[in-house]
Short mmCIF file of C-alpha atoms in Angstrom, two decimals:
data_model
loop_
_atom_site.label_atom_id
_atom_site.label_comp_id
_atom_site.label_asym_id
_atom_site.label_seq_id
_atom_site.Cartn_x
_atom_site.Cartn_y
_atom_site.Cartn_z
CA UNK A 177 26.79 -2.40 -9.54
CA UNK A 178 23.20 -2.00 -8.36
CA UNK A 179 21.76 -1.03 -5.00
CA UNK A 180 18.11 -1.23 -3.94
CA UNK A 181 16.33 2.01 -3.06
CA UNK A 182 12.87 2.21 -1.51
CA UNK A 183 10.79 5.39 -1.26
CA UNK A 184 7.67 6.01 0.84
CA UNK A 185 5.34 9.03 0.78
CA UNK A 186 2.45 9.32 3.23
CA UNK A 187 0.08 12.19 3.98
CA UNK A 188 -0.86 11.65 7.64
CA UNK A 189 -3.77 14.15 7.75
CA UNK A 190 -2.53 15.65 11.04
CA UNK A 191 -2.88 12.39 12.99
CA UNK A 192 -0.44 9.72 14.10
CA UNK A 193 -0.74 6.29 12.46
CA UNK A 194 -0.87 3.13 14.53
CA UNK A 195 1.94 0.59 14.50
CA UNK A 196 -0.36 -1.72 12.54
CA UNK A 197 -0.91 0.91 9.84
CA UNK A 198 2.85 1.53 9.62
CA UNK A 199 3.73 -2.18 9.59
CA UNK A 200 4.29 -2.14 5.81
CA UNK A 201 7.60 -0.32 6.45
CA UNK A 202 9.05 -3.61 7.72
CA UNK A 203 9.00 -5.05 4.21
CA UNK A 204 12.03 -2.90 3.34
CA UNK A 205 14.15 -4.50 6.06
CA UNK A 206 17.25 -6.39 5.02
CA UNK A 207 16.66 -10.13 5.12
CA UNK A 208 19.71 -12.32 5.54
CA UNK A 209 17.99 -15.48 4.29
CA UNK A 210 16.33 -15.81 0.92
CA UNK A 211 12.58 -16.21 0.71
CA UNK A 212 11.27 -19.80 1.00
CA UNK A 213 9.99 -21.73 -1.99
CA UNK A 214 6.42 -20.87 -2.80
CA UNK A 215 3.97 -23.55 -3.81
CA UNK A 216 2.39 -22.92 -7.17
CA UNK A 217 -1.15 -22.86 -5.70
CA UNK A 218 -0.27 -19.79 -3.55
CA UNK A 219 2.39 -18.24 -5.75
CA UNK A 220 0.28 -15.52 -7.38
CA UNK A 221 -1.29 -14.35 -4.13
CA UNK A 222 2.01 -14.37 -2.22
CA UNK A 223 3.87 -12.47 -4.94
CA UNK A 224 1.08 -9.91 -5.06
CA UNK A 225 1.24 -9.36 -1.28
CA UNK A 226 5.02 -9.33 -0.96
CA UNK A 227 6.65 -8.34 -4.21
CA UNK A 228 9.64 -6.69 -2.56
CA UNK A 229 13.08 -8.21 -3.18
CA UNK A 230 14.00 -10.79 -0.55
CA UNK A 231 17.30 -9.08 0.27
CA UNK A 232 15.62 -5.85 1.42
CA UNK A 233 16.64 -2.30 0.59
CA UNK A 234 19.99 -0.56 0.85
CA UNK A 235 18.60 2.98 1.08
CA UNK A 236 15.11 3.86 2.33
CA UNK A 237 13.43 7.26 2.17
CA UNK A 238 10.34 7.63 4.36
CA UNK A 239 8.53 10.94 4.01
CA UNK A 240 5.34 12.36 5.41
CA UNK A 241 3.12 15.36 4.86
CA UNK A 242 0.66 17.01 7.26
CA UNK A 243 2.37 15.37 10.21
CA UNK A 244 1.36 18.41 12.28
CA UNK A 245 -1.35 21.04 12.09
CA UNK A 246 -0.44 24.29 10.38
CA UNK A 247 -0.42 26.51 13.46
CA UNK A 248 2.95 28.17 14.15
CA UNK A 249 5.04 26.34 16.74
CA UNK A 250 8.45 26.90 18.26
CA UNK A 251 9.28 23.23 18.78
CA UNK A 252 8.54 20.04 16.92
CA UNK A 253 5.18 18.47 17.76
CA UNK A 254 4.61 15.05 19.27
CA UNK A 255 3.13 13.64 16.03
CA UNK A 256 6.38 14.28 14.16
CA UNK A 257 8.37 12.57 16.90
CA UNK A 258 5.99 9.61 16.84
CA UNK A 259 6.25 9.28 13.06
CA UNK A 260 10.03 9.31 13.29
CA UNK A 261 9.87 6.61 15.97
CA UNK A 262 7.76 4.45 13.66
CA UNK A 263 10.35 4.90 10.90
CA UNK A 264 13.23 3.73 13.10
CA UNK A 265 11.23 0.91 14.67
CA UNK A 266 9.96 -0.33 11.33
CA UNK A 267 13.40 -0.57 9.71
CA UNK A 268 15.23 -1.98 12.72
CA UNK A 269 18.81 -1.77 13.96
CA UNK A 270 20.29 -2.71 10.59
CA UNK A 271 19.59 0.81 9.27
CA UNK A 272 21.32 4.07 10.14
CA UNK A 273 19.64 7.48 9.62
CA UNK A 274 21.52 9.62 7.11
CA UNK A 275 19.16 12.60 7.32
CA UNK A 276 16.25 13.45 9.62
CA UNK A 277 14.61 16.79 8.94
CA UNK A 278 11.25 18.55 9.25
CA UNK A 279 9.71 21.63 7.66
CA UNK A 280 6.33 22.51 9.11
CA UNK A 281 4.23 19.41 8.59
CA UNK A 282 6.68 17.78 6.15
CA UNK A 283 8.87 15.00 7.57
CA UNK A 284 11.94 13.49 5.91
CA UNK A 285 13.85 10.39 7.00
CA UNK A 286 16.62 8.92 4.86
CA UNK A 287 18.15 5.63 6.07
CA UNK A 288 21.08 3.54 4.89
CA UNK A 289 21.82 -0.10 5.53
CA UNK A 290 24.72 -0.37 7.93
CA UNK A 291 26.66 -2.74 5.66
CA UNK A 292 27.08 -0.11 2.90
CA UNK A 293 27.48 2.91 5.15
CA UNK A 294 31.16 3.11 4.20
CA UNK A 295 30.11 3.93 0.61
CA UNK A 296 28.43 7.18 1.70
CA UNK A 297 30.83 10.07 1.22
CA UNK A 298 28.69 13.10 2.12
CA UNK A 299 25.10 14.06 3.00
CA UNK A 300 23.66 17.58 3.00
CA UNK A 301 20.10 18.78 3.61
CA UNK A 302 18.13 21.61 2.03
CA UNK A 303 14.53 22.80 2.37
CA UNK A 304 12.23 25.19 0.52
CA UNK A 305 9.08 26.86 1.84
CA UNK A 306 6.23 27.08 -0.68
CA UNK A 307 3.39 28.20 1.58
CA UNK A 308 1.71 31.62 1.69
CA UNK A 309 4.13 34.19 0.33
CA UNK A 310 6.74 31.44 -0.02
CA UNK A 311 7.35 31.94 3.70
CA UNK A 312 4.92 29.73 5.61
CA UNK A 313 5.73 26.03 5.98
CA UNK A 314 2.27 24.60 5.31
CA UNK A 315 3.64 23.68 1.87
CA UNK A 316 7.23 23.04 0.89
CA UNK A 317 9.97 20.53 0.22
CA UNK A 318 12.93 18.84 1.89
CA UNK A 319 15.89 17.39 -0.01
CA UNK A 320 19.03 15.40 0.74
CA UNK A 321 22.14 15.71 -1.41
CA UNK A 322 23.87 12.33 -1.16
CA UNK A 323 27.25 11.48 -2.63
CA UNK A 324 28.27 7.82 -2.67
CA UNK A 325 31.28 5.92 -3.90
CA UNK A 326 30.77 4.66 -7.44
CA UNK A 327 30.88 0.94 -8.08
CA UNK A 328 32.95 0.96 -11.25
CA UNK A 329 34.28 -2.19 -12.87
CA UNK A 330 37.97 -2.72 -12.33
CA UNK A 331 40.10 -2.09 -15.36
CA UNK A 332 41.05 -5.31 -17.02
CA UNK A 333 38.36 -7.29 -15.18
CA UNK A 334 36.61 -9.46 -17.72
CA UNK A 335 38.26 -7.59 -20.61
CA UNK A 336 41.64 -9.33 -20.99
CA UNK A 337 41.17 -9.40 -24.76
CA UNK A 338 41.51 -5.61 -24.91
CA UNK A 339 44.92 -4.27 -25.87
CA UNK A 340 46.72 -1.67 -23.77
CA UNK A 341 45.94 0.99 -26.36
CA UNK A 342 42.23 0.14 -26.31
CA UNK A 343 42.19 0.23 -22.52
CA UNK A 344 43.84 3.66 -22.46
CA UNK A 345 41.21 4.99 -24.85
CA UNK A 346 38.34 3.91 -22.59
CA UNK A 347 36.64 7.02 -21.19
CA UNK A 348 37.28 7.84 -17.55
CA UNK A 349 34.43 7.38 -15.12
CA UNK A 350 33.54 9.42 -12.07
CA UNK A 351 34.56 8.01 -8.71
CA UNK A 352 31.35 9.18 -7.04
CA UNK A 353 27.62 9.03 -7.74
CA UNK A 354 25.51 12.06 -6.88
CA UNK A 355 21.94 11.39 -5.79
CA UNK A 356 19.14 13.78 -4.91
CA UNK A 357 16.16 12.73 -2.76
CA UNK A 358 13.24 15.16 -2.56
CA UNK A 359 9.89 15.03 -0.82
CA UNK A 360 7.34 17.81 -1.29
CA UNK A 361 3.84 18.98 -0.48
CA UNK A 362 2.59 21.14 -3.34
CA UNK A 363 -0.35 23.50 -3.77
CA UNK A 364 -3.80 21.97 -3.30
CA UNK A 365 -7.15 22.06 -5.17
CA UNK A 366 -8.03 20.97 -8.70
CA UNK A 367 -7.69 24.36 -10.36
CA UNK A 368 -4.17 25.16 -9.11
CA UNK A 369 -2.17 23.21 -11.69
CA UNK A 370 0.01 26.19 -12.58
CA UNK A 371 0.66 26.87 -8.90
CA UNK A 372 1.93 23.30 -8.51
CA UNK A 373 4.13 23.68 -11.57
CA UNK A 374 5.55 26.91 -10.17
CA UNK A 375 6.19 25.15 -6.85
CA UNK A 376 8.29 22.55 -8.66
CA UNK A 377 10.45 25.14 -10.43
CA UNK A 378 10.84 27.14 -7.24
CA UNK A 379 11.97 24.01 -5.39
CA UNK A 380 14.45 23.13 -8.14
CA UNK A 381 15.82 26.66 -8.27
CA UNK A 382 16.18 27.04 -4.49
CA UNK A 383 17.81 23.64 -4.10
CA UNK A 384 20.30 24.49 -6.83
CA UNK A 385 21.28 27.57 -4.83
CA UNK A 386 21.55 25.47 -1.64
CA UNK A 387 23.61 22.65 -3.18
CA UNK A 388 27.03 22.21 -1.53
CA UNK A 389 29.89 23.67 -3.62
CA UNK A 390 31.77 20.38 -3.88
CA UNK A 391 28.57 18.49 -4.64
CA UNK A 392 27.51 20.70 -7.55
CA UNK A 393 30.16 22.63 -9.48
CA UNK A 394 29.27 26.20 -10.46
CA UNK A 395 27.05 26.47 -13.51
CA UNK A 396 28.35 28.16 -16.69
CA UNK A 397 26.15 31.17 -15.90
CA UNK A 398 27.67 31.46 -12.43
CA UNK A 399 31.18 31.03 -13.85
CA UNK A 400 30.64 33.90 -16.30
CA UNK A 401 29.34 36.09 -13.50
CA UNK A 402 32.39 35.31 -11.35
CA UNK A 403 34.81 35.94 -14.20
CA UNK A 404 33.14 39.22 -15.15
CA UNK A 405 33.09 40.40 -11.54
CA UNK A 406 36.78 39.52 -11.10
CA UNK A 407 37.66 41.45 -14.26
CA UNK A 408 35.74 44.51 -13.03
CA UNK A 409 33.11 44.36 -15.74
CA UNK A 410 29.65 45.57 -14.76
CA UNK A 411 27.78 44.31 -17.81
CA UNK A 412 26.58 41.09 -16.21
CA UNK A 413 23.37 41.17 -14.23
CA UNK A 414 23.97 40.33 -10.57
CA UNK A 415 20.32 39.48 -10.08
CA UNK A 416 20.30 36.71 -12.67
CA UNK A 417 18.77 33.54 -11.27
CA UNK A 418 18.73 29.91 -12.29
CA UNK A 419 15.69 27.78 -12.95
CA UNK A 420 17.07 24.61 -11.36
CA UNK A 421 17.60 22.77 -14.64
CA UNK A 422 21.37 22.68 -14.11
CA UNK A 423 20.89 20.84 -10.82
CA UNK A 424 18.43 18.38 -12.35
CA UNK A 425 20.73 17.64 -15.29
CA UNK A 426 23.84 17.28 -13.12
CA UNK A 427 22.52 14.54 -10.83
CA UNK A 428 23.14 10.88 -11.56
CA UNK A 429 19.88 9.87 -9.86
CA UNK A 430 16.87 11.85 -8.60
CA UNK A 431 13.85 10.63 -6.64
CA UNK A 432 11.01 13.12 -6.19
CA UNK A 433 8.07 12.03 -4.07
CA UNK A 434 5.30 13.51 -1.97
CA UNK A 435 1.74 14.72 -1.94
CA UNK A 436 2.11 16.46 -5.27
CA UNK A 437 -1.63 17.20 -5.28
CA UNK A 438 -2.20 16.76 -9.02
CA UNK A 439 -5.81 15.74 -9.64
CA UNK A 440 -8.06 14.26 -12.33
CA UNK A 441 -9.88 16.59 -14.73
CA UNK A 442 -13.05 14.53 -14.60
CA UNK A 443 -16.47 14.91 -12.98
CA UNK A 444 -16.98 13.15 -9.68
CA UNK A 445 -19.68 10.85 -11.08
CA UNK A 446 -17.47 9.51 -13.91
CA UNK A 447 -14.47 8.99 -11.63
CA UNK A 448 -16.49 7.30 -8.91
CA UNK A 449 -18.17 4.93 -11.35
CA UNK A 450 -14.82 3.87 -12.82
CA UNK A 451 -13.31 3.40 -9.36
CA UNK A 452 -16.24 1.21 -8.33
CA UNK A 453 -15.72 -0.98 -11.39
CA UNK A 454 -12.04 -1.28 -10.51
CA UNK A 455 -12.93 -2.30 -6.96
CA UNK A 456 -15.34 -4.92 -8.26
CA UNK A 457 -12.68 -6.46 -10.49
CA UNK A 458 -10.18 -6.44 -7.61
CA UNK A 459 -12.60 -8.28 -5.33
CA UNK A 460 -13.26 -10.88 -8.03
CA UNK A 461 -9.53 -11.43 -8.49
CA UNK A 462 -9.07 -11.84 -4.73
CA UNK A 463 -11.80 -14.48 -4.66
CA UNK A 464 -10.13 -16.32 -7.53
CA UNK A 465 -6.79 -16.22 -5.74
CA UNK A 466 -8.33 -17.63 -2.55
CA UNK A 467 -9.99 -20.49 -4.40
CA UNK A 468 -7.26 -21.01 -6.99
CA UNK A 469 -6.20 -24.59 -7.71
CA UNK A 470 -2.98 -25.75 -9.23
CA UNK A 471 -4.34 -25.68 -12.78
CA UNK A 472 -3.52 -23.81 -15.95
CA UNK A 473 -7.18 -22.90 -16.49
CA UNK A 474 -7.23 -20.70 -13.42
CA UNK A 475 -4.17 -18.76 -14.53
CA UNK A 476 -5.63 -18.31 -18.00
CA UNK A 477 -8.96 -16.96 -16.76
CA UNK A 478 -7.28 -14.33 -14.57
CA UNK A 479 -5.68 -12.65 -17.56
CA UNK A 480 -8.87 -11.04 -18.88
CA UNK A 481 -9.58 -9.29 -15.60
CA UNK A 482 -6.11 -7.76 -15.60
CA UNK A 483 -6.61 -6.32 -19.08
CA UNK A 484 -9.96 -4.86 -18.06
CA UNK A 485 -8.48 -3.25 -14.93
CA UNK A 486 -5.64 -1.75 -16.97
CA UNK A 487 -8.16 -0.28 -19.38
CA UNK A 488 -10.23 1.21 -16.58
CA UNK A 489 -7.18 2.80 -14.98
CA UNK A 490 -6.08 4.12 -18.34
CA UNK A 491 -9.49 5.77 -18.79
CA UNK A 492 -8.78 7.76 -15.63
CA UNK A 493 -5.07 8.40 -16.17
CA UNK A 494 -5.79 10.04 -19.53
CA UNK A 495 -7.09 12.96 -17.47
CA UNK A 496 -4.33 12.94 -14.85
CA UNK A 497 -2.90 16.44 -14.45
CA UNK A 498 0.61 15.27 -13.56
CA UNK A 499 1.01 13.00 -16.59
CA UNK A 500 -0.29 15.78 -18.83
CA UNK A 501 2.11 18.28 -17.22
CA UNK A 502 5.11 16.01 -17.79
CA UNK A 503 4.15 15.23 -21.38
CA UNK A 504 3.82 18.94 -22.17
CA UNK A 505 7.12 19.76 -20.46
CA UNK A 506 5.65 22.32 -18.07
CA UNK A 507 7.22 20.71 -14.98
CA UNK A 508 9.19 17.59 -13.99
CA UNK A 509 11.02 17.42 -17.34
CA UNK A 510 12.38 13.98 -18.23
CA UNK A 511 10.97 12.41 -15.07
CA UNK A 512 9.40 8.96 -15.17
CA UNK A 513 7.00 6.99 -12.99
CA UNK A 514 6.30 3.34 -12.40
CA UNK A 515 3.13 1.76 -13.75
CA UNK A 516 0.17 2.72 -11.57
CA UNK A 517 -1.71 -0.44 -10.63
CA UNK A 518 -3.32 0.78 -7.39
CA UNK A 519 -6.55 2.76 -6.86
CA UNK A 520 -6.55 6.54 -6.37
CA UNK A 521 -4.96 7.42 -3.03
CA UNK A 522 -7.13 10.46 -2.20
CA UNK A 523 -9.61 11.31 -0.74
CA UNK A 524 -10.98 8.71 1.71
CA UNK A 525 -13.20 8.93 4.72
CA UNK A 526 -10.79 8.32 7.59
CA UNK A 527 -10.78 4.75 8.84
CA UNK A 528 -12.86 3.44 5.92
CA UNK A 529 -12.28 2.24 2.34
CA UNK A 530 -14.89 4.73 1.07
CA UNK A 531 -14.01 7.86 -0.87
CA UNK A 532 -15.13 11.27 0.37
CA UNK A 533 -18.80 11.20 1.32
CA UNK A 534 -18.84 14.67 2.89
CA UNK A 535 -20.62 17.63 1.35
CA UNK A 536 -17.38 18.56 -0.49
CA UNK A 537 -17.45 15.32 -2.51
CA UNK A 538 -13.75 15.52 -3.44
CA UNK A 539 -12.89 13.75 -6.70
CA UNK A 540 -10.70 10.65 -6.15
CA UNK A 541 -7.19 11.17 -7.53
CA UNK A 542 -3.62 9.89 -7.46
CA UNK A 543 -2.21 12.82 -5.48
CA UNK A 544 0.61 10.84 -3.84
CA UNK A 545 3.35 9.98 -6.34
CA UNK A 546 6.95 8.87 -6.71
CA UNK A 547 8.88 10.19 -9.72
CA UNK A 548 12.48 9.52 -10.74
CA UNK A 549 15.02 10.13 -13.47
CA UNK A 550 14.89 6.88 -15.48
CA UNK A 551 18.57 6.53 -16.45
CA UNK A 552 20.07 3.53 -14.67
CA UNK A 553 16.91 2.89 -12.62
CA UNK A 554 14.64 -0.15 -12.82
CA UNK A 555 11.27 -0.31 -11.07
CA UNK A 556 10.78 -3.38 -8.87
CA UNK A 557 7.43 -2.43 -7.34
CA UNK A 558 5.13 0.57 -7.16
CA UNK A 559 2.18 0.14 -4.81
CA UNK A 560 0.04 1.71 -2.13
CA UNK A 561 -0.71 0.32 1.35
CA UNK A 562 -4.48 -0.03 1.20
CA UNK A 563 -4.74 -1.38 4.76
CA UNK A 564 -3.35 1.83 6.29
CA UNK A 565 -6.69 3.62 6.70
CA UNK A 566 -6.11 6.12 9.52
CA UNK A 567 -5.65 9.04 7.06
CA UNK A 568 -7.68 10.40 4.15
CA UNK A 569 -4.66 9.46 1.98
CA UNK A 570 -3.12 6.05 1.35
CA UNK A 571 0.66 5.71 1.63
CA UNK A 572 2.51 5.01 -1.61
CA UNK A 573 5.83 3.18 -1.82
CA UNK A 574 8.22 2.11 -4.54
CA UNK A 575 11.32 -0.05 -4.73
CA UNK A 576 13.98 0.42 -7.41
CA UNK A 577 17.23 -1.10 -8.58
CA UNK A 578 19.69 1.78 -9.05
CA UNK A 579 22.92 1.47 -11.02
CA UNK A 580 25.84 2.90 -9.05
CA UNK A 581 28.47 2.93 -11.80
CA UNK A 582 30.02 6.36 -12.19
CA UNK A 583 29.04 8.30 -15.28
CA UNK A 584 31.63 8.80 -18.00
CA UNK A 585 33.48 11.99 -17.31
CA UNK A 586 33.92 12.93 -20.97
CA UNK A 587 34.69 16.53 -21.85
CA UNK A 588 31.89 19.09 -22.05
CA UNK A 589 33.39 22.54 -22.64
CA UNK A 590 30.07 24.37 -22.29
CA UNK A 591 28.58 22.88 -19.18
CA UNK A 592 31.30 20.83 -17.56
CA UNK A 593 28.96 17.86 -17.37
CA UNK A 594 29.86 14.31 -18.24
CA UNK A 595 27.72 12.64 -20.85
CA UNK A 596 26.03 9.37 -19.98
CA UNK A 597 26.80 6.86 -22.74
CA UNK A 598 25.80 3.30 -23.32
CA UNK A 599 28.54 0.72 -22.96
CA UNK A 600 30.37 0.15 -26.23
CA UNK A 601 29.53 3.58 -27.61
CA UNK A 602 32.55 5.26 -29.17
CA UNK A 603 33.75 8.42 -27.48
CA UNK A 604 33.52 11.35 -29.85
CA UNK A 605 36.00 14.20 -29.99
CA UNK A 606 34.56 17.47 -28.77
CA UNK A 607 35.59 20.49 -30.77
CA UNK A 608 37.01 23.27 -28.64
CA UNK A 609 38.54 20.91 -26.07
CA UNK A 610 42.16 21.84 -25.43
CA UNK A 611 42.90 18.42 -23.97
CA UNK A 612 41.89 16.51 -27.08
CA UNK A 613 43.50 19.00 -29.44
CA UNK A 614 46.77 18.72 -27.51
CA UNK A 615 46.80 14.93 -27.78
CA UNK A 616 46.07 15.16 -31.47
CA UNK A 617 49.01 17.49 -32.12
CA UNK A 618 51.60 15.79 -29.91
CA UNK A 619 51.58 12.40 -31.61
CA UNK A 620 52.52 13.63 -35.13
CA UNK A 621 55.45 15.65 -33.69
CA UNK A 622 56.94 12.56 -32.09
CA UNK A 623 56.67 10.67 -35.35
CA UNK A 624 58.46 13.45 -37.26
CA UNK A 625 61.36 13.53 -34.81
CA UNK A 626 61.82 9.78 -35.04
CA UNK A 627 61.74 9.88 -38.83
CA UNK A 628 64.51 12.56 -38.92
CA UNK A 629 66.81 10.51 -36.67
CA UNK A 630 66.30 7.35 -38.63
CA UNK A 631 66.97 9.12 -41.94
CA UNK A 632 70.21 10.56 -40.54
CA UNK A 633 71.52 7.12 -39.55
CA UNK A 634 70.79 5.73 -42.95
CA UNK A 635 72.80 8.51 -44.60
#
């Protein structure tokens, strides 16, 4: 029931990347033949370089920020067109664009493998401006509402031991899976944490208002407003707004990526020293991989370096603003992220592996991130393309296995939302549900009628 989804976020720093810098996009291509057998002497290095699944990706989201300068323009600039060309060229003819959209300097390209295109039922696009006065497009977000056919198990398949009564009691599942793909460029600078959090809630709220009617049923608040307005009551507030939580809770899968701009609350000296130690350990591991022999001793000695690198990264991530924001519930509630194993992706001197050496001395940070709702999603890889050096950011990409089984419909009288349950979990009766109460009252009546007839025959 799984499909493979890959997500890319890349701040281009108002310049077009070369084809060599964008060559990592090709790794998401569908490969008809399985990967060849790897010799044990090169296995670790090869897996590290190409950890993507051999079959490629079914859906690919490629997003960019700062594709153009911030000056107002009537038509799309040549850098945006060039970036879109690199997307299409990198993925090849096997992929079909589902959504291509731009908002200022933000670019959004969602592609689907041609073989599963028939599973896509609908695609809608929304965008939200978060720049100056929430009007300018220097900051903002683009989203795609995607509805796909659910891959539910056929009734009776592999469950022949179940009786007809047990099968009828199995909860119904939705025939479609609703997915939301978002890329964003949030407020900059270390001190503007609250501004970034407000950008997230504004994006969620605006996208909830822009969601297609058939894609997202009206929220309970909206239903009450409609019912009160139809009855002529003026007690409800017509200016009541939503915070976007209904949209976030209604989706089966959400991927939120972009230059989120969350920084590290650490001095430059401490961060730089830790990053240099990480780089030194990485270079030592690369030398070991190049000279590795087919022995167990080599694999054993490489373990200590990995633990040390994890500890160094953890020393930095303790002060990561995004992780702190999520843990405190101030934004991105219930979102998850893959394990960060790559160096900070901002800010580099363009064309070099060195962090900012200008007079501003920007603190290195993981500003480019990919978040997701963890239910039914498994992380395959989460990396950055360190060889793409044309920008002051490094592109970040992730590949995920996504379960496409429809959620159990259930009965939720308050919100109308189905509850996601683990397989084998017993379906509970919901008080206040007319459907369940009706079933519970009909069965005893039938039994009474039968008992009266049978008693009359006996007499």
